[in-house]
Amino acid sequence: VESHVRAHVAPLRQTAAEGVGWQAMLVLSDETSIKRADRMRADFLANASHELRTPLASLAGFIETLRGHAKDDPDAQERFLSIMFDQTERMQRLINDLLSLSRVEMDEHVPPSGEADLVSLVEDVTAFLRPQLEEKSIDLRVDMPDAALAIGDRDQLMEVVMNLIENAIKYSPEGSALSLQVLPAQLRDEVERPAMKLGVNASRLTLAAPSSESGERYVSLRVMDSGKGIERRNLPRLSERFFRVDGQKSGPKEGTGLGLAIVKHIVNRHRGGFTVESAPGEGSVFSVFLPARVDVSKSAEETTG
Ligand code: ADP
């Protein structure tokens, strides 16, 4: 384990009463976490600048071409403008995600006090994503109780649900099945380690977990896709900023690699948990669980399809 320790040494002269001579005082201070935070800040800035520089460089190149040899070629102009539009959108996505991440980090230590119903969030998000679902002919199945109230910030939880379902669509082939399940209040053990859904090649990892408070009950959302899945070695890196699985393209609109980092920070702020289970070639199950608003939570039995 790498660690950074600073040593301060100072000579101390003994008083006459203690006998003649010198002693030394040695103070060791562990600066590992300060160093690590500094490096993370530097890495983050370098990564963020790099991500923005790529689309900017391409924009500059196309502008140059439009002024130069594509000046009198309307077909080429049309093509280049459309690529430029995609690059601009990509920068917008990056900046929106960066702002969202910094907002979440800023108030991560303040637990939310409002309430949000996971069922209505899933309904809103699936309605919003309907065009993307239809475009890829994804067969969506939804299994939810009447309500599943969480203690939380509705806008932030909307972002969590949106990121997970959007990923499931982005990383699944056309015509595949996507299943969403919302579960009413349960104890932590039941939500954190449900029976594995995928086959023998599946691995599971907890990406965020609440500090243990026994007796707390949680509502949860499971997003199960039948996409290409994620190899075991990549699971720990999923919620790292800017991490994208090598060679995995999310269609024409490449991702920012910030979505799952945002999910993790929001879940941490809510004192909830975030797990992933995946099997290459079979699919992935992303789950989040959040402290339930107990007094009004509904019974487990009612489900709608
Ligand atoms: P991105 O904007 O790239 O989607 P995320 O942080 O949301 O960023 O996801 C990080 C990476 O994790 C993605 O680039 C992708 O490689 C992988 N990933 C996320 N969700 C899924 C999924 N449902 N199936 C397969 N891979 C996924």
Coordinates of C-alpha atoms and ligand atoms in Angstrom, one line a residue:
V1 CA 0.0 0.0 0.0
E2 CA 1.4 3.3 -1.0
S3 CA 1.6 5.8 1.8
H4 CA 3.1 9.3 2.4
V5 CA 4.4 10.2 5.8
R6 CA 6.1 13.5 6.7
A7 CA 8.6 13.4 9.6
H8 CA 9.4 16.5 11.6
V9 CA 12.4 16.2 13.9
A10 CA 13.3 18.9 16.5
P11 CA 16.1 18.8 19.0
L12 CA 15.0 19.4 22.6
R13 CA 17.5 20.6 25.2
Q14 CA 17.0 19.0 28.6
T15 CA 16.9 21.3 31.6
A16 CA 19.7 21.1 34.2
A17 CA 17.4 19.2 36.6
E18 CA 16.8 16.4 34.1
G19 CA 20.5 15.9 33.5
V20 CA 22.7 17.3 30.8
G21 CA 22.1 16.4 27.2
W22 CA 19.7 16.5 24.3
Q23 CA 16.6 14.7 23.3
A24 CA 14.8 14.7 20.0
M25 CA 11.2 15.0 19.2
L26 CA 9.9 13.2 16.2
V27 CA 6.4 13.9 14.8
L28 CA 5.1 11.7 12.0
S29 CA 2.1 12.9 10.0
D30 CA 0.3 10.7 7.6
E31 CA -0.4 12.8 4.4
T32 CA -1.6 9.9 2.3
S33 CA -5.2 11.0 2.0
I34 CA -4.2 14.6 1.2
K35 CA -1.8 13.4 -1.5
R36 CA -4.4 11.1 -2.9
A37 CA -7.0 13.8 -3.1
D38 CA -4.6 16.1 -4.8
R39 CA -3.8 13.5 -7.4
M40 CA -7.5 12.7 -8.0
R41 CA -8.2 16.4 -8.6
A42 CA -5.3 16.6 -11.0
D43 CA -6.3 13.4 -12.8
F44 CA -9.9 14.6 -13.0
L45 CA -8.9 17.9 -14.6
A46 CA -6.7 16.1 -17.1
N47 CA -9.4 13.6 -18.0
A48 CA -12.1 16.3 -18.3
S49 CA -9.9 18.5 -20.5
H50 CA -8.9 15.6 -22.7
E51 CA -12.6 14.5 -23.2
L52 CA -13.5 18.1 -24.2
R53 CA -10.4 18.6 -26.4
T54 CA -11.3 15.7 -28.7
P55 CA -14.6 17.0 -30.0
L56 CA -13.3 20.6 -30.0
A57 CA -10.3 19.6 -32.2
S58 CA -12.7 17.9 -34.6
L59 CA -14.9 20.9 -34.8
A60 CA -11.9 23.2 -35.5
G61 CA -10.8 20.7 -38.3
F62 CA -14.2 20.7 -39.9
I63 CA -14.5 24.5 -39.8
E64 CA -11.2 24.7 -41.5
T65 CA -12.4 22.3 -44.2
L66 CA -15.7 24.2 -44.7
R67 CA -13.8 27.4 -45.3
G68 CA -11.3 25.6 -47.5
H69 CA -11.9 22.9 -50.1
A70 CA -15.5 22.1 -49.1
K71 CA -16.4 25.7 -49.7
D72 CA -18.3 25.0 -52.9
D73 CA -19.4 21.4 -52.2
P74 CA -23.0 21.5 -50.7
D75 CA -23.1 17.7 -50.2
A76 CA -19.8 17.7 -48.2
Q77 CA -21.0 20.7 -46.2
E78 CA -24.2 19.0 -45.2
R79 CA -22.3 15.9 -44.1
F80 CA -19.7 17.9 -42.1
L81 CA -22.3 20.0 -40.5
S82 CA -24.1 16.9 -39.3
I83 CA -20.9 15.5 -37.8
M84 CA -20.2 18.9 -36.2
F85 CA -23.7 18.9 -34.7
D86 CA -23.0 15.5 -33.1
Q87 CA -19.7 16.7 -31.7
T88 CA -21.4 19.8 -30.2
E89 CA -24.1 17.6 -28.6
R90 CA -21.3 15.4 -27.2
M91 CA -19.7 18.4 -25.6
Q92 CA -23.0 19.5 -24.2
R93 CA -23.6 16.0 -22.7
L94 CA -20.1 16.1 -21.1
I95 CA -20.6 19.5 -19.6
N96 CA -24.1 18.6 -18.3
D97 CA -22.7 15.4 -16.7
L98 CA -19.8 17.3 -15.2
L99 CA -22.1 19.9 -13.7
S100 CA -24.4 17.3 -12.4
L101 CA -21.5 15.4 -10.8
S102 CA -20.2 18.5 -9.1
R103 CA -23.6 19.4 -7.8
V104 CA -24.1 16.0 -6.3
E105 CA -20.6 16.0 -4.8
M106 CA -21.2 19.4 -3.2
D107 CA -24.2 18.2 -1.1
E108 CA -23.2 14.6 -0.7
H109 CA -22.9 15.0 3.1
V110 CA -26.4 16.5 3.5
P111 CA -28.9 13.6 3.4
P112 CA -32.1 14.4 1.5
S113 CA -35.3 14.8 3.3
G114 CA -38.0 14.7 0.7
E115 CA -39.7 11.6 -0.7
A116 CA -39.9 10.0 -4.1
D117 CA -42.0 7.1 -5.4
L118 CA -39.8 4.7 -7.4
V119 CA -42.9 3.5 -9.2
S120 CA -43.8 6.9 -10.6
L121 CA -40.2 7.6 -11.4
V122 CA -39.9 4.4 -13.5
E123 CA -43.2 5.3 -15.2
D124 CA -42.0 8.8 -16.1
V125 CA -38.6 7.6 -17.3
T126 CA -40.0 4.8 -19.5
A127 CA -42.5 7.2 -21.0
F128 CA -39.7 9.6 -21.8
L129 CA -37.4 6.9 -23.2
R130 CA -40.3 5.3 -25.3
P131 CA -38.8 6.5 -28.6
Q132 CA -35.4 4.9 -27.8
L133 CA -37.1 1.7 -26.8
E134 CA -39.1 1.6 -30.0
E135 CA -36.2 2.6 -32.2
K136 CA -34.4 -0.6 -31.0
S137 CA -37.5 -2.7 -30.7
I138 CA -36.7 -3.5 -27.1
D139 CA -39.2 -5.7 -25.4
L140 CA -39.8 -3.9 -22.1
R141 CA -41.3 -5.8 -19.1
V142 CA -42.2 -3.9 -15.9
D143 CA -43.0 -5.5 -12.6
M144 CA -43.9 -3.0 -9.9
P145 CA -46.1 -2.6 -6.7
D146 CA -48.6 0.3 -6.5
A147 CA -46.0 2.5 -4.8
A148 CA -42.5 2.2 -3.3
L149 CA -41.7 5.4 -1.4
A150 CA -38.1 6.3 -0.8
I151 CA -36.7 9.1 1.4
G152 CA -35.0 11.1 -1.3
D153 CA -34.6 14.0 -3.7
R154 CA -36.9 13.2 -6.6
D155 CA -34.9 15.0 -9.2
Q156 CA -31.7 13.2 -8.3
L157 CA -33.4 9.9 -8.1
M158 CA -34.9 10.6 -11.5
E159 CA -31.3 11.0 -12.8
V160 CA -30.4 7.6 -11.2
V161 CA -33.3 5.8 -12.9
M162 CA -32.7 7.6 -16.2
N163 CA -29.0 6.7 -16.3
L164 CA -29.6 3.0 -15.5
I165 CA -32.4 2.5 -18.0
E166 CA -30.7 4.5 -20.7
N167 CA -27.5 2.4 -20.3
A168 CA -29.6 -0.8 -20.5
I169 CA -31.0 0.4 -23.8
K170 CA -27.7 1.7 -25.1
Y171 CA -25.7 -1.4 -24.4
S172 CA -28.4 -3.9 -25.6
P173 CA -28.8 -5.2 -29.2
E174 CA -32.0 -4.6 -31.2
G175 CA -35.0 -6.7 -30.3
S176 CA -33.6 -7.7 -26.9
A177 CA -35.5 -8.0 -23.7
L178 CA -35.3 -5.4 -20.8
S179 CA -37.0 -6.0 -17.5
L180 CA -37.5 -3.5 -14.7
Q181 CA -38.5 -4.5 -11.2
V182 CA -39.4 -2.3 -8.3
L183 CA -39.6 -3.9 -4.9
P184 CA -41.3 -2.5 -1.8
A185 CA -39.6 -2.0 1.6
Q186 CA -37.3 -4.9 2.5
L187 CA -34.5 -5.5 4.9
R188 CA -31.0 -4.8 3.7
D189 CA -29.9 -8.5 3.3
E190 CA -32.9 -9.2 1.1
V191 CA -32.2 -6.3 -1.3
E192 CA -28.4 -6.5 -1.4
R193 CA -28.1 -10.2 -2.1
P194 CA -31.2 -11.4 -3.9
A195 CA -30.9 -14.7 -5.8
M196 CA -28.6 -14.3 -8.8
K197 CA -30.6 -13.8 -12.0
L198 CA -27.9 -14.7 -14.5
G199 CA -26.1 -18.0 -15.1
V200 CA -23.0 -19.6 -13.7
N201 CA -20.7 -17.1 -15.5
A202 CA -22.1 -14.2 -13.6
S203 CA -20.3 -12.1 -11.0
R204 CA -21.7 -9.6 -8.6
L205 CA -20.2 -6.5 -7.0
T206 CA -21.4 -3.9 -4.6
L207 CA -20.4 -0.5 -6.0
A208 CA -21.9 1.5 -3.0
A209 CA -23.4 0.5 0.3
P210 CA -24.8 2.3 3.3
S211 CA -23.0 2.1 6.6
S212 CA -24.8 -0.6 8.4
E213 CA -27.9 0.5 10.3
S214 CA -29.7 -2.6 11.3
G215 CA -33.5 -2.7 10.9
E216 CA -33.5 0.0 8.2
R217 CA -35.8 -1.0 5.3
Y218 CA -35.1 -0.3 1.6
V219 CA -37.1 0.1 -1.6
S220 CA -35.2 -1.1 -4.7
L221 CA -35.1 -1.0 -8.4
R222 CA -33.5 -3.7 -10.6
V223 CA -32.7 -3.0 -14.2
M224 CA -32.1 -6.3 -16.0
D225 CA -30.9 -6.2 -19.6
S226 CA -30.0 -9.0 -22.0
G227 CA -27.1 -7.0 -23.6
K228 CA -23.5 -8.0 -24.0
G229 CA -22.7 -7.9 -20.3
I230 CA -19.5 -6.8 -18.6
E231 CA -16.4 -8.9 -17.8
R232 CA -15.7 -9.5 -14.1
R233 CA -12.4 -7.6 -14.2
N234 CA -14.2 -4.4 -15.3
L235 CA -16.9 -4.5 -12.6
P236 CA -14.9 -2.6 -10.0
R237 CA -14.1 0.3 -12.4
L238 CA -17.7 0.9 -13.6
S239 CA -18.4 3.8 -11.3
E240 CA -15.0 5.4 -11.9
R241 CA -15.3 8.7 -13.8
F242 CA -14.8 8.5 -17.5
F243 CA -14.5 4.7 -17.5
R244 CA -15.8 3.0 -20.6
V245 CA -15.4 -0.7 -21.3
D246 CA -12.8 -1.0 -24.1
G247 CA -14.1 -1.3 -27.6
Q248 CA -17.6 -1.0 -26.4
K249 CA -19.4 1.5 -28.5
S250 CA -22.8 2.8 -27.5
G251 CA -24.0 3.4 -31.1
P252 CA -23.4 6.7 -32.8
K253 CA -23.6 8.6 -29.6
E254 CA -20.7 7.5 -27.5
G255 CA -21.2 7.8 -23.7
T256 CA -19.4 10.2 -21.4
G257 CA -18.4 7.5 -18.8
L258 CA -19.9 9.7 -16.1
G259 CA -23.3 8.2 -15.7
L260 CA -22.6 5.5 -13.2
A261 CA -20.2 7.8 -11.2
I262 CA -23.2 10.1 -10.9
V263 CA -25.5 7.2 -9.8
K264 CA -23.0 6.2 -7.2
H265 CA -22.7 9.6 -5.7
I266 CA -26.5 10.1 -5.6
V267 CA -27.0 6.7 -4.0
N268 CA -24.3 7.5 -1.4
R269 CA -26.0 10.8 -0.5
H270 CA -29.2 8.9 0.0
R271 CA -27.4 6.4 2.3
G272 CA -28.5 3.7 -0.1
G273 CA -26.7 0.9 -2.1
F274 CA -25.8 0.2 -5.7
T275 CA -24.9 -3.3 -7.0
V276 CA -24.1 -4.8 -10.4
E277 CA -24.4 -8.4 -11.5
S278 CA -23.2 -9.3 -15.0
A279 CA -22.3 -12.2 -17.2
P280 CA -20.5 -11.6 -20.5
G281 CA -22.8 -12.5 -23.4
E282 CA -25.9 -12.8 -21.2
G283 CA -26.6 -9.4 -19.7
S284 CA -26.4 -7.2 -16.7
V285 CA -28.5 -6.4 -13.7
F286 CA -28.0 -3.0 -12.1
S287 CA -29.8 -2.5 -8.8
V288 CA -30.1 0.5 -6.4
F289 CA -31.8 0.4 -3.0
L290 CA -32.8 3.4 -1.0
P291 CA -34.1 4.0 2.5
A292 CA -37.9 3.5 2.5
R293 CA -40.3 6.0 3.8
V294 CA -41.8 3.5 6.2
D295 CA -45.0 5.1 7.5
V296 CA -46.7 5.2 4.2
S297 CA -45.1 2.3 2.3
K298 CA -47.5 0.0 0.6
S299 CA -47.8 -3.7 1.0
A300 CA -45.6 -6.1 -0.9
E301 CA -48.3 -8.1 -2.6
E302 CA -49.7 -5.7 -5.1
T303 CA -48.0 -5.8 -8.4
T304 CA -48.8 -4.4 -11.8
G305 CA -47.4 -5.6 -15.1
Ligands
ADP1 P1 -21.5 6.0 -20.5 O1 -21.9 7.4 -20.6 O2 -20.3 5.6 -21.2 O3 -22.7 5.1 -20.7 P2 -21.6 5.1 -17.7 O4 -20.8 5.7 -16.5 O5 -23.1 5.2 -17.6 O6 -21.0 5.9 -18.9 O7 -21.1 3.6 -17.9 C1 -19.7 3.3 -17.9 C2 -19.5 2.1 -18.8 O8 -20.0 0.9 -18.3 C3 -20.1 2.3 -20.2 O9 -19.3 3.0 -21.1 C4 -20.2 0.8 -20.6 O10 -19.0 0.4 -21.1 C5 -20.5 0.1 -19.3 N1 -21.9 -0.2 -19.1 C6 -22.8 0.6 -18.4 N2 -24.0 0.0 -18.3 C7 -24.0 -1.1 -19.1 C8 -24.9 -2.1 -19.4 N3 -26.2 -2.1 -19.0 N4 -24.4 -3.2 -20.2 C9 -23.1 -3.3 -20.5 N5 -22.2 -2.3 -20.2 C10 -22.6 -1.3 -19.5

